[in-house]
PDB file of C-alpha atoms and ligand atoms in Angstrom:
ATOM      1  CA  MET F 109      77.792  60.054 135.665  1.00  0.00           C
ATOM      2  CA  ASP F 110      77.295  62.261 132.580  1.00  0.00           C
ATOM      3  CA  ASN F 111      80.435  64.007 131.382  1.00  0.00           C
ATOM      4  CA  LEU F 112      81.252  67.285 129.667  1.00  0.00           C
ATOM      5  CA  SER F 113      82.528  66.998 126.097  1.00  0.00           C
ATOM      6  CA  VAL F 114      85.430  69.350 126.957  1.00  0.00           C
ATOM      7  CA  ASP F 115      88.438  69.036 129.307  1.00  0.00           C
ATOM      8  CA  HIS F 116      88.641  72.808 129.927  1.00  0.00           C
ATOM      9  CA  LEU F 117      86.043  75.586 130.090  1.00  0.00           C
ATOM     10  CA  THR F 118      87.627  78.198 127.818  1.00  0.00           C
ATOM     11  CA  GLY F 119      84.422  79.448 126.188  1.00  0.00           C
ATOM     12  CA  ILE F 120      80.755  78.745 125.478  1.00  0.00           C
ATOM     13  CA  ASN F 121      81.488  78.516 121.750  1.00  0.00           C
ATOM     14  CA  ASN F 122      82.993  75.041 122.108  1.00  0.00           C
ATOM     15  CA  LEU F 123      80.305  73.666 124.476  1.00  0.00           C
ATOM     16  CA  THR F 124      77.401  71.586 123.197  1.00  0.00           C
ATOM     17  CA  LYS F 125      73.786  72.132 124.225  1.00  0.00           C
ATOM     18  CA  ALA F 126      74.094  68.892 126.246  1.00  0.00           C
ATOM     19  CA  ASP F 127      77.130  70.349 128.094  1.00  0.00           C
ATOM     20  CA  ILE F 128      75.165  73.473 128.993  1.00  0.00           C
ATOM     21  CA  GLU F 129      72.154  71.397 130.079  1.00  0.00           C
ATOM     22  CA  LEU F 130      74.425  69.265 132.268  1.00  0.00           C
ATOM     23  CA  ILE F 131      76.036  72.309 133.910  1.00  0.00           C
ATOM     24  CA  LEU F 132      72.648  73.970 134.585  1.00  0.00           C
ATOM     25  CA  LYS F 133      71.140  70.742 135.952  1.00  0.00           C
ATOM     26  CA  THR F 134      74.165  70.160 138.219  1.00  0.00           C
ATOM     27  CA  ALA F 135      73.958  73.786 139.380  1.00  0.00           C
ATOM     28  CA  GLU F 136      70.342  73.218 140.485  1.00  0.00           C
ATOM     29  CA  THR F 137      71.596  70.567 142.912  1.00  0.00           C
ATOM     30  CA  PHE F 138      74.371  72.826 144.190  1.00  0.00           C
ATOM     31  CA  LYS F 139      71.910  75.700 144.645  1.00  0.00           C
ATOM     32  CA  GLN F 140      70.035  73.464 147.094  1.00  0.00           C
ATOM     33  CA  VAL F 141      73.335  72.702 148.869  1.00  0.00           C
ATOM     34  CA  ILE F 142      74.295  76.362 149.350  1.00  0.00           C
ATOM     35  CA  ASN F 143      70.874  77.117 150.792  1.00  0.00           C
ATOM     36  CA  ARG F 144      71.196  74.425 153.478  1.00  0.00           C
ATOM     37  CA  PRO F 145      72.419  75.261 157.011  1.00  0.00           C
ATOM     38  CA  ILE F 146      75.617  73.319 156.175  1.00  0.00           C
ATOM     39  CA  LYS F 147      76.571  74.780 152.810  1.00  0.00           C
ATOM     40  CA  LYS F 148      79.460  72.467 152.069  1.00  0.00           C
ATOM     41  CA  VAL F 149      80.025  69.074 150.407  1.00  0.00           C
ATOM     42  CA  PRO F 150      83.235  67.007 150.632  1.00  0.00           C
ATOM     43  CA  SER F 151      83.382  66.263 146.858  1.00  0.00           C
ATOM     44  CA  LEU F 152      86.753  67.909 146.063  1.00  0.00           C
ATOM     45  CA  ARG F 153      88.711  67.300 149.281  1.00  0.00           C
ATOM     46  CA  ASP F 154      91.668  65.999 147.245  1.00  0.00           C
ATOM     47  CA  ILE F 155      91.738  68.831 144.674  1.00  0.00           C
ATOM     48  CA  THR F 156      93.790  72.054 144.735  1.00  0.00           C
ATOM     49  CA  ILE F 157      92.654  75.034 142.680  1.00  0.00           C
ATOM     50  CA  ALA F 158      94.594  78.215 141.858  1.00  0.00           C
ATOM     51  CA  ASN F 159      92.677  81.394 141.073  1.00  0.00           C
ATOM     52  CA  LEU F 160      94.904  83.523 138.822  1.00  0.00           C
ATOM     53  CA  PHE F 161      93.560  87.031 138.384  1.00  0.00           C
ATOM     54  CA  PHE F 162      95.540  89.261 136.023  1.00  0.00           C
ATOM     55  CA  GLU F 163      92.652  91.747 135.887  1.00  0.00           C
ATOM     56  CA  ASN F 164      90.378  93.305 138.518  1.00  0.00           C
ATOM     57  CA  SER F 165      87.310  91.417 139.695  1.00  0.00           C
ATOM     58  CA  THR F 166      84.889  91.438 142.614  1.00  0.00           C
ATOM     59  CA  ARG F 167      82.026  89.052 141.778  1.00  0.00           C
ATOM     60  CA  THR F 168      83.803  86.415 139.687  1.00  0.00           C
ATOM     61  CA  ARG F 169      86.766  86.102 141.994  1.00  0.00           C
ATOM     62  CA  LEU F 170      84.767  85.858 145.218  1.00  0.00           C
ATOM     63  CA  SER F 171      82.226  83.582 143.572  1.00  0.00           C
ATOM     64  CA  PHE F 172      84.868  81.115 142.334  1.00  0.00           C
ATOM     65  CA  GLU F 173      86.636  81.097 145.686  1.00  0.00           C
ATOM     66  CA  LEU F 174      83.377  80.466 147.526  1.00  0.00           C
ATOM     67  CA  ALA F 175      82.366  77.752 145.029  1.00  0.00           C
ATOM     68  CA  GLU F 176      85.719  75.998 145.500  1.00  0.00           C
ATOM     69  CA  LYS F 177      85.466  76.185 149.293  1.00  0.00           C
ATOM     70  CA  ARG F 178      81.849  74.931 149.254  1.00  0.00           C
ATOM     71  CA  LEU F 179      83.198  71.878 147.373  1.00  0.00           C
ATOM     72  CA  SER F 180      85.967  71.454 150.020  1.00  0.00           C
ATOM     73  CA  ALA F 181      88.830  72.066 147.544  1.00  0.00           C
ATOM     74  CA  ASP F 182      92.109  73.610 148.708  1.00  0.00           C
ATOM     75  CA  VAL F 183      92.388  77.106 147.239  1.00  0.00           C
ATOM     76  CA  VAL F 184      95.302  79.433 146.446  1.00  0.00           C
ATOM     77  CA  ASN F 185      94.757  82.949 145.183  1.00  0.00           C
ATOM     78  CA  PHE F 186      97.034  84.953 142.945  1.00  0.00           C
ATOM     79  CA  SER F 187      96.605  88.571 141.931  1.00  0.00           C
ATOM     80  CA  ALA F 188      98.919  90.020 139.270  1.00  0.00           C
ATOM     81  CA  ALA F 189      98.874  93.438 140.930  1.00  0.00           C
ATOM     82  CA  ASN F 190     101.073  92.271 143.835  1.00  0.00           C
ATOM     83  CA  SER F 191     103.008  89.463 142.145  1.00  0.00           C
ATOM     84  CA  SER F 192     106.262  88.851 140.270  1.00  0.00           C
ATOM     85  CA  VAL F 193     104.409  89.635 137.005  1.00  0.00           C
ATOM     86  CA  LYS F 194     105.393  93.189 137.943  1.00  0.00           C
ATOM     87  CA  LYS F 195     109.041  92.050 137.685  1.00  0.00           C
ATOM     88  CA  GLY F 196     108.511  90.752 134.130  1.00  0.00           C
ATOM     89  CA  GLU F 197     107.545  87.104 134.718  1.00  0.00           C
ATOM     90  CA  THR F 198     105.533  85.600 131.820  1.00  0.00           C
ATOM     91  CA  LEU F 199     102.102  83.958 132.039  1.00  0.00           C
ATOM     92  CA  ILE F 200     103.555  80.498 131.358  1.00  0.00           C
ATOM     93  CA  ASP F 201     106.371  80.890 133.897  1.00  0.00           C
ATOM     94  CA  THR F 202     103.960  82.182 136.535  1.00  0.00           C
ATOM     95  CA  THR F 203     101.538  79.319 135.881  1.00  0.00           C
ATOM     96  CA  ASN F 204     104.182  76.586 135.754  1.00  0.00           C
ATOM     97  CA  ASN F 205     105.615  77.778 139.067  1.00  0.00           C
ATOM     98  CA  ILE F 206     102.170  77.603 140.645  1.00  0.00           C
ATOM     99  CA  LEU F 207     101.512  74.179 139.086  1.00  0.00           C
ATOM    100  CA  SER F 208     104.825  72.889 140.521  1.00  0.00           C
ATOM    101  CA  MET F 209     103.092  73.236 143.875  1.00  0.00           C
ATOM    102  CA  LYS F 210     100.729  70.407 142.704  1.00  0.00           C
ATOM    103  CA  VAL F 211      97.738  72.413 141.602  1.00  0.00           C
ATOM    104  CA  ASP F 212      95.008  70.480 139.720  1.00  0.00           C
ATOM    105  CA  MET F 213      92.891  73.274 138.291  1.00  0.00           C
ATOM    106  CA  VAL F 214      93.439  76.891 137.266  1.00  0.00           C
ATOM    107  CA  VAL F 215      90.744  79.563 137.150  1.00  0.00           C
ATOM    108  CA  MET F 216      92.106  82.508 135.211  1.00  0.00           C
ATOM    109  CA  ARG F 217      91.032  86.039 134.328  1.00  0.00           C
ATOM    110  CA  HIS F 218      93.357  87.743 131.860  1.00  0.00           C
ATOM    111  CA  PRO F 219      93.172  90.900 129.701  1.00  0.00           C
ATOM    112  CA  ASN F 220      94.258  89.063 126.516  1.00  0.00           C
ATOM    113  CA  PRO F 221      91.621  87.305 124.358  1.00  0.00           C
ATOM    114  CA  GLY F 222      92.576  83.632 123.993  1.00  0.00           C
ATOM    115  CA  ALA F 223      94.735  83.555 127.151  1.00  0.00           C
ATOM    116  CA  ALA F 224      92.732  80.717 128.760  1.00  0.00           C
ATOM    117  CA  LYS F 225      92.898  78.532 125.628  1.00  0.00           C
ATOM    118  CA  PHE F 226      96.631  79.295 125.286  1.00  0.00           C
ATOM    119  CA  LEU F 227      97.152  78.145 128.864  1.00  0.00           C
ATOM    120  CA  SER F 228      94.968  75.044 128.517  1.00  0.00           C
ATOM    121  CA  GLU F 229      97.160  73.833 125.643  1.00  0.00           C
ATOM    122  CA  ARG F 230     100.371  74.215 127.641  1.00  0.00           C
ATOM    123  CA  VAL F 231      99.753  73.171 131.241  1.00  0.00           C
ATOM    124  CA  ASN F 232      98.874  69.894 132.887  1.00  0.00           C
ATOM    125  CA  ALA F 233      95.797  71.185 134.724  1.00  0.00           C
ATOM    126  CA  ARG F 234      92.134  71.841 133.989  1.00  0.00           C
ATOM    127  CA  VAL F 235      91.593  75.479 132.999  1.00  0.00           C
ATOM    128  CA  ILE F 236      88.492  77.619 133.525  1.00  0.00           C
ATOM    129  CA  ASN F 237      88.243  80.976 131.775  1.00  0.00           C
ATOM    130  CA  ALA F 238      87.046  83.631 134.228  1.00  0.00           C
ATOM    131  CA  GLY F 239      87.072  86.270 131.447  1.00  0.00           C
ATOM    132  CA  ASP F 240      89.700  86.769 128.718  1.00  0.00           C
ATOM    133  CA  GLY F 241      89.774  90.361 127.488  1.00  0.00           C
ATOM    134  CA  THR F 242      86.966  91.159 125.064  1.00  0.00           C
ATOM    135  CA  HIS F 243      86.552  87.481 124.105  1.00  0.00           C
ATOM    136  CA  GLU F 244      84.483  85.240 126.447  1.00  0.00           C
ATOM    137  CA  HIS F 245      83.226  85.053 130.038  1.00  0.00           C
ATOM    138  CA  PRO F 246      81.645  81.577 129.979  1.00  0.00           C
ATOM    139  CA  THR F 247      80.622  81.236 133.628  1.00  0.00           C
ATOM    140  CA  GLN F 248      78.843  84.622 133.477  1.00  0.00           C
ATOM    141  CA  ALA F 249      76.785  83.424 130.494  1.00  0.00           C
ATOM    142  CA  LEU F 250      75.995  80.139 132.266  1.00  0.00           C
ATOM    143  CA  LEU F 251      74.828  81.895 135.426  1.00  0.00           C
ATOM    144  CA  ASP F 252      72.773  84.295 133.296  1.00  0.00           C
ATOM    145  CA  ALA F 253      71.154  81.340 131.496  1.00  0.00           C
ATOM    146  CA  PHE F 254      70.498  79.624 134.840  1.00  0.00           C
ATOM    147  CA  SER F 255      68.900  82.818 136.217  1.00  0.00           C
ATOM    148  CA  ILE F 256      66.642  83.322 133.186  1.00  0.00           C
ATOM    149  CA  ARG F 257      65.555  79.681 133.298  1.00  0.00           C
ATOM    150  CA  GLU F 258      64.833  79.985 137.009  1.00  0.00           C
ATOM    151  CA  GLN F 259      62.541  82.973 136.283  1.00  0.00           C
ATOM    152  CA  LEU F 260      60.881  81.834 133.043  1.00  0.00           C
ATOM    153  CA  GLY F 261      61.086  78.032 133.297  1.00  0.00           C
ATOM    154  CA  THR F 262      62.860  77.667 129.954  1.00  0.00           C
ATOM    155  CA  LEU F 263      65.161  79.485 127.556  1.00  0.00           C
ATOM    156  CA  GLU F 264      63.529  77.956 124.491  1.00  0.00           C
ATOM    157  CA  GLY F 265      61.780  80.683 122.485  1.00  0.00           C
ATOM    158  CA  LYS F 266      62.517  83.442 125.016  1.00  0.00           C
ATOM    159  CA  LYS F 267      63.618  86.843 123.719  1.00  0.00           C
ATOM    160  CA  VAL F 268      66.696  88.423 125.298  1.00  0.00           C
ATOM    161  CA  VAL F 269      68.094  91.838 124.424  1.00  0.00           C
ATOM    162  CA  ILE F 270      71.670  92.697 125.399  1.00  0.00           C
ATOM    163  CA  VAL F 271      72.021  96.473 125.646  1.00  0.00           C
ATOM    164  CA  GLY F 272      75.184  98.562 125.599  1.00  0.00           C
ATOM    165  CA  ASP F 273      78.829  98.173 124.723  1.00  0.00           C
ATOM    166  CA  ILE F 274      78.670  94.976 122.678  1.00  0.00           C
ATOM    167  CA  THR F 275      82.026  95.570 120.957  1.00  0.00           C
ATOM    168  CA  HIS F 276      84.081  95.371 124.146  1.00  0.00           C
ATOM    169  CA  SER F 277      81.916  92.862 126.035  1.00  0.00           C
ATOM    170  CA  ARG F 278      82.965  89.273 126.668  1.00  0.00           C
ATOM    171  CA  VAL F 279      79.670  88.879 128.539  1.00  0.00           C
ATOM    172  CA  ALA F 280      77.745  89.726 125.347  1.00  0.00           C
ATOM    173  CA  LEU F 281      79.601  87.202 123.175  1.00  0.00           C
ATOM    174  CA  SER F 282      79.329  84.358 125.702  1.00  0.00           C
ATOM    175  CA  ASN F 283      75.642  85.160 126.276  1.00  0.00           C
ATOM    176  CA  ILE F 284      74.918  85.146 122.538  1.00  0.00           C
ATOM    177  CA  TYR F 285      76.497  81.691 122.142  1.00  0.00           C
ATOM    178  CA  CYS F 286      74.818  80.291 125.259  1.00  0.00           C
ATOM    179  CA  LEU F 287      71.325  81.685 124.707  1.00  0.00           C
ATOM    180  CA  GLN F 288      71.228  80.632 121.047  1.00  0.00           C
ATOM    181  CA  LYS F 289      72.414  77.103 121.856  1.00  0.00           C
ATOM    182  CA  MET F 290      69.597  76.889 124.398  1.00  0.00           C
ATOM    183  CA  GLY F 291      66.961  78.023 121.877  1.00  0.00           C
ATOM    184  CA  ALA F 292      66.512  81.678 122.872  1.00  0.00           C
ATOM    185  CA  GLU F 293      66.313  84.580 120.414  1.00  0.00           C
ATOM    186  CA  VAL F 294      68.933  87.305 120.935  1.00  0.00           C
ATOM    187  CA  MET F 295      68.933  90.980 120.014  1.00  0.00           C
ATOM    188  CA  VAL F 296      71.700  93.499 120.657  1.00  0.00           C
ATOM    189  CA  CYS F 297      70.956  97.185 121.175  1.00  0.00           C
ATOM    190  CA  GLY F 298      73.335 100.131 121.402  1.00  0.00           C
ATOM    191  CA  PRO F 299      75.012 102.893 119.409  1.00  0.00           C
ATOM    192  CA  THR F 300      76.247 101.803 115.948  1.00  0.00           C
ATOM    193  CA  THR F 301      79.820 102.429 117.086  1.00  0.00           C
ATOM    194  CA  LEU F 302      79.493  99.907 119.944  1.00  0.00           C
ATOM    195  CA  ILE F 303      77.986  97.073 117.880  1.00  0.00           C
ATOM    196  CA  PRO F 304      80.542  95.113 115.830  1.00  0.00           C
ATOM    197  CA  LYS F 305      79.830  94.697 112.104  1.00  0.00           C
ATOM    198  CA  TYR F 306      80.208  90.881 112.307  1.00  0.00           C
ATOM    199  CA  ILE F 307      77.380  90.569 114.859  1.00  0.00           C
ATOM    200  CA  ALA F 308      74.615  89.865 112.293  1.00  0.00           C
ATOM    201  CA  GLU F 309      76.619  86.835 111.107  1.00  0.00           C
ATOM    202  CA  LEU F 310      76.032  85.335 114.578  1.00  0.00           C
ATOM    203  CA  GLY F 311      72.288  85.354 113.853  1.00  0.00           C
ATOM    204  CA  VAL F 312      71.343  88.081 116.333  1.00  0.00           C
ATOM    205  CA  LYS F 313      68.942  90.934 115.651  1.00  0.00           C
ATOM    206  CA  VAL F 314      70.294  94.499 115.843  1.00  0.00           C
ATOM    207  CA  GLU F 315      68.247  97.447 117.133  1.00  0.00           C
ATOM    208  CA  HIS F 316      69.396 100.992 117.835  1.00  0.00           C
ATOM    209  CA  ASN F 317      66.192 102.171 119.516  1.00  0.00           C
ATOM    210  CA  LEU F 318      66.035 101.132 123.171  1.00  0.00           C
ATOM    211  CA  ARG F 319      62.235 101.421 123.471  1.00  0.00           C
ATOM    212  CA  LYS F 320      61.696  99.139 120.457  1.00  0.00           C
ATOM    213  CA  ALA F 321      64.208  96.636 121.872  1.00  0.00           C
ATOM    214  CA  LEU F 322      62.456  96.597 125.245  1.00  0.00           C
ATOM    215  CA  GLU F 323      59.033  96.202 123.618  1.00  0.00           C
ATOM    216  CA  TRP F 324      60.389  93.106 121.792  1.00  0.00           C
ATOM    217  CA  CYS F 325      62.090  91.308 124.686  1.00  0.00           C
ATOM    218  CA  ASP F 326      61.240  89.157 127.716  1.00  0.00           C
ATOM    219  CA  VAL F 327      64.606  89.906 129.334  1.00  0.00           C
ATOM    220  CA  ALA F 328      66.924  92.928 129.091  1.00  0.00           C
ATOM    221  CA  ASN F 329      70.572  92.424 130.025  1.00  0.00           C
ATOM    222  CA  MET F 330      72.037  95.895 130.568  1.00  0.00           C
ATOM    223  CA  LEU F 331      75.806  96.135 130.094  1.00  0.00           C
ATOM    224  CA  ARG F 332      78.320  98.607 131.431  1.00  0.00           C
ATOM    225  CA  ILE F 333      80.201 100.938 129.071  1.00  0.00           C
ATOM    226  CA  GLN F 334      83.742  99.569 129.273  1.00  0.00           C
ATOM    227  CA  LEU F 335      85.689 102.824 129.178  1.00  0.00           C
ATOM    228  CA  GLU F 336      88.878 100.995 130.258  1.00  0.00           C
ATOM    229  CA  ARG F 337      88.857  99.017 126.974  1.00  0.00           C
ATOM    230  CA  GLN F 338      87.995 101.965 124.703  1.00  0.00           C
ATOM    231  CA  ASP F 339      91.045 103.421 122.965  1.00  0.00           C
ATOM    232  CA  ILE F 340      88.988 106.021 121.055  1.00  0.00           C
ATOM    233  CA  LYS F 341      85.761 107.952 121.743  1.00  0.00           C
ATOM    234  CA  TYR F 342      82.765 105.861 120.614  1.00  0.00           C
ATOM    235  CA  PHE F 343      80.033 108.369 121.604  1.00  0.00           C
ATOM    236  CA  PRO F 344      79.981 112.086 122.491  1.00  0.00           C
ATOM    237  CA  SER F 345      79.376 111.809 126.255  1.00  0.00           C
ATOM    238  CA  LEU F 346      78.125 109.472 128.981  1.00  0.00           C
ATOM    239  CA  ARG F 347      75.187 111.853 129.454  1.00  0.00           C
ATOM    240  CA  GLU F 348      74.141 111.459 125.825  1.00  0.00           C
ATOM    241  CA  TYR F 349      74.636 107.666 126.020  1.00  0.00           C
ATOM    242  CA  SER F 350      72.480 107.567 129.115  1.00  0.00           C
ATOM    243  CA  MET F 351      69.699 109.605 127.476  1.00  0.00           C
ATOM    244  CA  LEU F 352      69.544 107.253 124.460  1.00  0.00           C
ATOM    245  CA  PHE F 353      70.473 103.842 125.925  1.00  0.00           C
ATOM    246  CA  GLY F 354      70.097 104.178 129.696  1.00  0.00           C
ATOM    247  CA  LEU F 355      67.120 102.404 131.279  1.00  0.00           C
ATOM    248  CA  ASP F 356      65.104 104.429 133.789  1.00  0.00           C
ATOM    249  CA  LYS F 357      61.924 103.618 135.710  1.00  0.00           C
ATOM    250  CA  LYS F 358      59.750 105.865 133.533  1.00  0.00           C
ATOM    251  CA  LEU F 359      60.703 103.903 130.413  1.00  0.00           C
ATOM    252  CA  LEU F 360      60.401 100.546 132.207  1.00  0.00           C
ATOM    253  CA  ASP F 361      56.954 101.382 133.604  1.00  0.00           C
ATOM    254  CA  SER F 362      55.714 102.645 130.230  1.00  0.00           C
ATOM    255  CA  LEU F 363      56.075  99.162 128.672  1.00  0.00           C
ATOM    256  CA  ASP F 364      52.835  97.200 128.405  1.00  0.00           C
ATOM    257  CA  LYS F 365      54.476  94.049 129.830  1.00  0.00           C
ATOM    258  CA  ARG F 366      56.718  93.107 132.714  1.00  0.00           C
ATOM    259  CA  ILE F 367      60.244  92.312 131.568  1.00  0.00           C
ATOM    260  CA  ILE F 368      63.162  90.944 133.606  1.00  0.00           C
ATOM    261  CA  ILE F 369      66.165  93.206 134.138  1.00  0.00           C
ATOM    262  CA  MET F 370      69.664  91.744 134.384  1.00  0.00           C
ATOM    263  CA  HIS F 371      73.148  93.210 134.717  1.00  0.00           C
ATOM    264  CA  PRO F 372      76.449  91.312 135.071  1.00  0.00           C
ATOM    265  CA  GLY F 373      77.941  94.045 137.271  1.00  0.00           C
ATOM    266  CA  PRO F 374      79.703  96.204 138.131  1.00  0.00           C
ATOM    267  CA  ILE F 375      76.842  98.690 137.633  1.00  0.00           C
ATOM    268  CA  ASN F 376      77.418 102.308 136.729  1.00  0.00           C
ATOM    269  CA  ARG F 377      74.254 103.634 138.359  1.00  0.00           C
ATOM    270  CA  GLY F 378      72.768 106.523 136.392  1.00  0.00           C
ATOM    271  CA  VAL F 379      74.574 105.579 133.160  1.00  0.00           C
ATOM    272  CA  GLU F 380      73.223 102.303 131.715  1.00  0.00           C
ATOM    273  CA  ILE F 381      70.617 101.829 134.446  1.00  0.00           C
ATOM    274  CA  THR F 382      69.125 104.059 137.130  1.00  0.00           C
ATOM    275  CA  SER F 383      69.099 103.036 140.787  1.00  0.00           C
ATOM    276  CA  ASP F 384      65.326 102.654 140.912  1.00  0.00           C
ATOM    277  CA  VAL F 385      65.500 100.112 138.058  1.00  0.00           C
ATOM    278  CA  ALA F 386      68.536  98.269 139.462  1.00  0.00           C
ATOM    279  CA  ASP F 387      66.823  97.959 142.842  1.00  0.00           C
ATOM    280  CA  SER F 388      63.297  97.278 141.492  1.00  0.00           C
ATOM    281  CA  ASP F 389      61.435  93.990 141.863  1.00  0.00           C
ATOM    282  CA  GLN F 390      61.914  93.379 138.124  1.00  0.00           C
ATOM    283  CA  SER F 391      65.682  93.310 138.603  1.00  0.00           C
ATOM    284  CA  ILE F 392      67.335  89.929 139.282  1.00  0.00           C
ATOM    285  CA  ILE F 393      70.863  91.340 139.554  1.00  0.00           C
ATOM    286  CA  LEU F 394      71.553  89.933 143.029  1.00  0.00           C
ATOM    287  CA  GLN F 395      69.928  86.583 142.168  1.00  0.00           C
ATOM    288  CA  GLN F 396      72.449  86.376 139.297  1.00  0.00           C
ATOM    289  CA  VAL F 397      75.263  86.783 141.810  1.00  0.00           C
ATOM    290  CA  GLU F 398      73.767  84.146 144.125  1.00  0.00           C
ATOM    291  CA  ASN F 399      73.348  81.727 141.220  1.00  0.00           C
ATOM    292  CA  GLY F 400      76.950  82.360 140.164  1.00  0.00           C
ATOM    293  CA  VAL F 401      78.252  80.334 143.107  1.00  0.00           C
ATOM    294  CA  ALA F 402      76.074  77.300 142.276  1.00  0.00           C
ATOM    295  CA  VAL F 403      76.911  77.474 138.564  1.00  0.00           C
ATOM    296  CA  ARG F 404      80.654  77.746 139.258  1.00  0.00           C
ATOM    297  CA  MET F 405      80.418  74.825 141.689  1.00  0.00           C
ATOM    298  CA  ALA F 406      78.865  72.815 138.853  1.00  0.00           C
ATOM    299  CA  CYS F 407      81.601  73.781 136.350  1.00  0.00           C
ATOM    300  CA  ILE F 408      84.410  72.988 138.793  1.00  0.00           C
ATOM    301  CA  TYR F 409      82.811  69.725 139.919  1.00  0.00           C
ATOM    302  CA  LEU F 410      82.230  68.471 136.365  1.00  0.00           C
ATOM    303  CA  LEU F 411      85.752  69.358 135.193  1.00  0.00           C
ATOM    304  CA  ALA F 412      87.313  67.889 138.347  1.00  0.00           C
ATOM    305  CA  SER F 413      85.637  64.568 137.582  1.00  0.00           C
ATOM    306  CA  LYS F 414      87.960  64.402 134.545  1.00  0.00           C
ATOM    307  CA  ILE F 415      91.135  64.686 136.643  1.00  0.00           C
ATOM    308  CA  GLU F 416      92.965  61.381 137.074  1.00  0.00           C
ATOM    309  CA  ARG F 417      93.172  60.717 140.821  1.00  0.00           C
TER     310      ARG F 417
HETATM  311  N1   CP Z 768      80.452  90.179 136.232  1.00  0.00           N
HETATM  312  C1   CP Z 768      81.766  90.211 136.491  1.00  0.00           C
HETATM  313  O1   CP Z 768      82.589  89.580 135.803  1.00  0.00           O
HETATM  314  O2   CP Z 768      82.111  91.018 137.548  1.00  0.00           O
HETATM  315  P1   CP Z 768      83.593  91.187 138.126  1.00  0.00           P
HETATM  316  O3   CP Z 768      84.394  91.910 137.064  1.00  0.00           O
HETATM  317  O4   CP Z 768      83.457  91.977 139.388  1.00  0.00           O
HETATM  318  O5   CP Z 768      84.156  89.818 138.353  1.00  0.00           O
END
């Protein structure tokens, strides 16, 4: 069996192209499994996985839990909001207490960039980053890559624009790493204040005019404005943002080609994307969510194969 070059999935930055290929290929098999009448395989019957969520989540949390259950793993869920973190317990103490219960793998979402790597260096379990602050969201980028490949057949040479709040987006950074490793061209589009100065060093194009960005791309990934991470005002109003960077049906239909619309969710309908675009037949937003389960099954399965049993 082919193996990943890493023992933990803390980010896309430290994956090779071969790792990404292996995850996407394995996910294709699991997508067939989850579309069968019996959607479950016994692969991880001897594995226990803890989902540690120190930040809110709908899609990622449910998707990981479903992926783990489809692989027949035992699953425990932890949410910081109703835990002893509220009494001052540290991340390491919380994790070590959970690991004492013989947990093999930890899936963690945390508000601090680097939290997953920090944990992976200190605990005797495989760690998967389910989003660490403004840093990386590797499984989102992998499911996005899988979804684009499913639509276009390949990522090689495809043009993807990521629109919106690039500065505060872990989805943007992980997507940039993943798409470039797989041979796609990446552009970011948004207000100057929401595009970090270092971004050009990553080899991405920068565009501040949404129409020009859409005319260039094959795929537009529309991001949410992350008001909860913004400590200052980056633009005058949501209304103004929406007028300049929001995608509506009129703009979409005025393009002389058919582009694919993506969004990692949660959507703020009427801000970065209107309902008629989100629900249009060019949108693959719900396919992304469906593919998330197969891609997470692949990540868990491949990392679990590195656990000594
Ligand atoms: N895309 C994503 O990470 O969504 P959640 O925050 O709901 O998990």
